Tab-separated table of C-alpha atoms in Angstrom:
chain	number	residue	atom	x	y	z
A	1	MET	CA	77.241	83.429	82.358
A	2	ASN	CA	78.844	85.893	79.978
A	3	GLY	CA	82.153	87.577	80.652
A	4	LYS	CA	85.076	86.687	82.867
A	5	PRO	CA	84.452	86.272	86.624
A	6	VAL	CA	86.389	88.795	88.678
A	7	ALA	CA	86.693	89.085	92.452
A	8	MET	CA	84.773	92.289	93.087
A	9	ALA	CA	82.826	91.895	96.318
A	10	ASP	CA	84.060	91.986	99.899
A	11	LEU	CA	81.735	89.814	101.978
A	12	ILE	CA	81.161	91.574	105.273
A	13	PHE	CA	78.190	89.984	107.084
A	14	HIS	CA	76.019	86.871	106.843
A	15	ASP	CA	72.600	87.054	108.510
A	16	GLY	CA	73.743	90.062	110.527
A	17	GLN	CA	76.931	88.433	111.842
A	18	PRO	CA	80.367	89.541	110.640
A	19	PHE	CA	82.642	87.076	108.892
A	20	ARG	CA	85.615	86.605	111.215
A	21	HIS	CA	89.153	85.251	111.057
A	22	SER	CA	89.575	81.884	112.759
A	23	ASN	CA	92.219	82.464	115.410
A	24	PRO	CA	92.624	79.850	118.178
A	25	ASN	CA	95.223	82.007	119.978
A	26	GLY	CA	93.487	85.378	120.067
A	27	PRO	CA	90.424	87.383	119.131
A	28	ALA	CA	88.408	86.413	116.062
A	29	ASN	CA	88.448	89.821	114.407
A	30	PRO	CA	86.077	90.687	111.536
A	31	VAL	CA	87.687	90.113	108.129
A	32	TRP	CA	86.441	93.218	106.327
A	33	PRO	CA	88.541	95.955	107.954
A	34	SER	CA	91.633	93.710	107.985
A	35	ALA	CA	94.387	93.276	105.425
A	36	LEU	CA	92.770	89.946	104.407
A	37	PRO	CA	89.192	90.691	103.293
A	38	LEU	CA	86.864	87.890	102.169
A	39	LEU	CA	86.832	88.664	98.449
A	40	THR	CA	84.688	86.724	95.969
A	41	ASN	CA	83.321	86.698	92.443
A	42	ARG	CA	80.226	84.621	93.259
A	43	ILE	CA	77.636	84.574	96.043
A	44	ALA	CA	75.273	81.599	96.260
A	45	SER	CA	72.583	81.820	98.878
A	46	GLY	CA	69.831	79.587	100.186
A	47	ALA	CA	66.398	80.364	101.537
A	48	ALA	CA	66.087	83.335	103.879
A	49	GLU	CA	69.797	84.143	103.912
A	50	LYS	CA	71.118	87.694	103.871
A	51	TYR	CA	74.600	88.707	102.777
A	52	ASP	CA	76.056	92.192	103.161
A	53	PHE	CA	78.787	92.901	100.660
A	54	LEU	CA	80.741	95.890	99.455
A	55	LEU	CA	81.432	96.158	95.731
A	56	ARG	CA	84.837	97.420	94.715
A	57	SER	CA	84.722	100.467	92.457
A	58	GLY	CA	84.558	99.740	88.754
A	59	LYS	CA	82.114	98.805	86.030
A	60	TYR	CA	80.774	95.238	86.144
A	61	LEU	CA	78.198	93.030	84.481
A	62	MET	CA	76.240	91.275	87.232
A	63	THR	CA	73.875	88.345	86.766
A	64	PHE	CA	71.149	87.493	89.271
A	65	GLU	CA	68.963	84.417	89.245
A	66	PHE	CA	65.956	84.442	91.554
A	67	LEU	CA	64.239	81.124	92.243
A	68	THR	CA	60.880	80.605	93.892
A	69	TRP	CA	59.167	77.669	95.512
A	70	VAL	CA	55.740	78.857	94.436
A	71	HIS	CA	54.424	77.691	91.071
A	72	PRO	CA	53.247	80.300	88.552
A	73	ASP	CA	49.618	79.272	89.202
A	74	GLY	CA	50.077	79.973	92.930
A	75	SER	CA	50.027	76.341	94.049
A	76	ALA	CA	52.630	74.863	96.387
A	77	PRO	CA	55.246	72.478	94.972
A	78	PRO	CA	54.652	68.732	95.394
A	79	LYS	CA	55.961	67.149	98.590
A	80	PRO	CA	58.958	64.823	98.170
């Protein structure tokens, strides 16, 4: 990865569910509209996961790596 990682994304939802504060003594409020957003410089995701995030304003270099389980010839990968 080129450049210096910088926290630029507020994570808001994962698979349609809001990230929430853990609070054993009260409501588990969503983190995004609070004073303590879930801010990150890296999002790693597995199969069939969806993340909603809000990028902070600015100019950034972003790197994406897409992996597939299907071989270039269309065959399935070998079973373990």
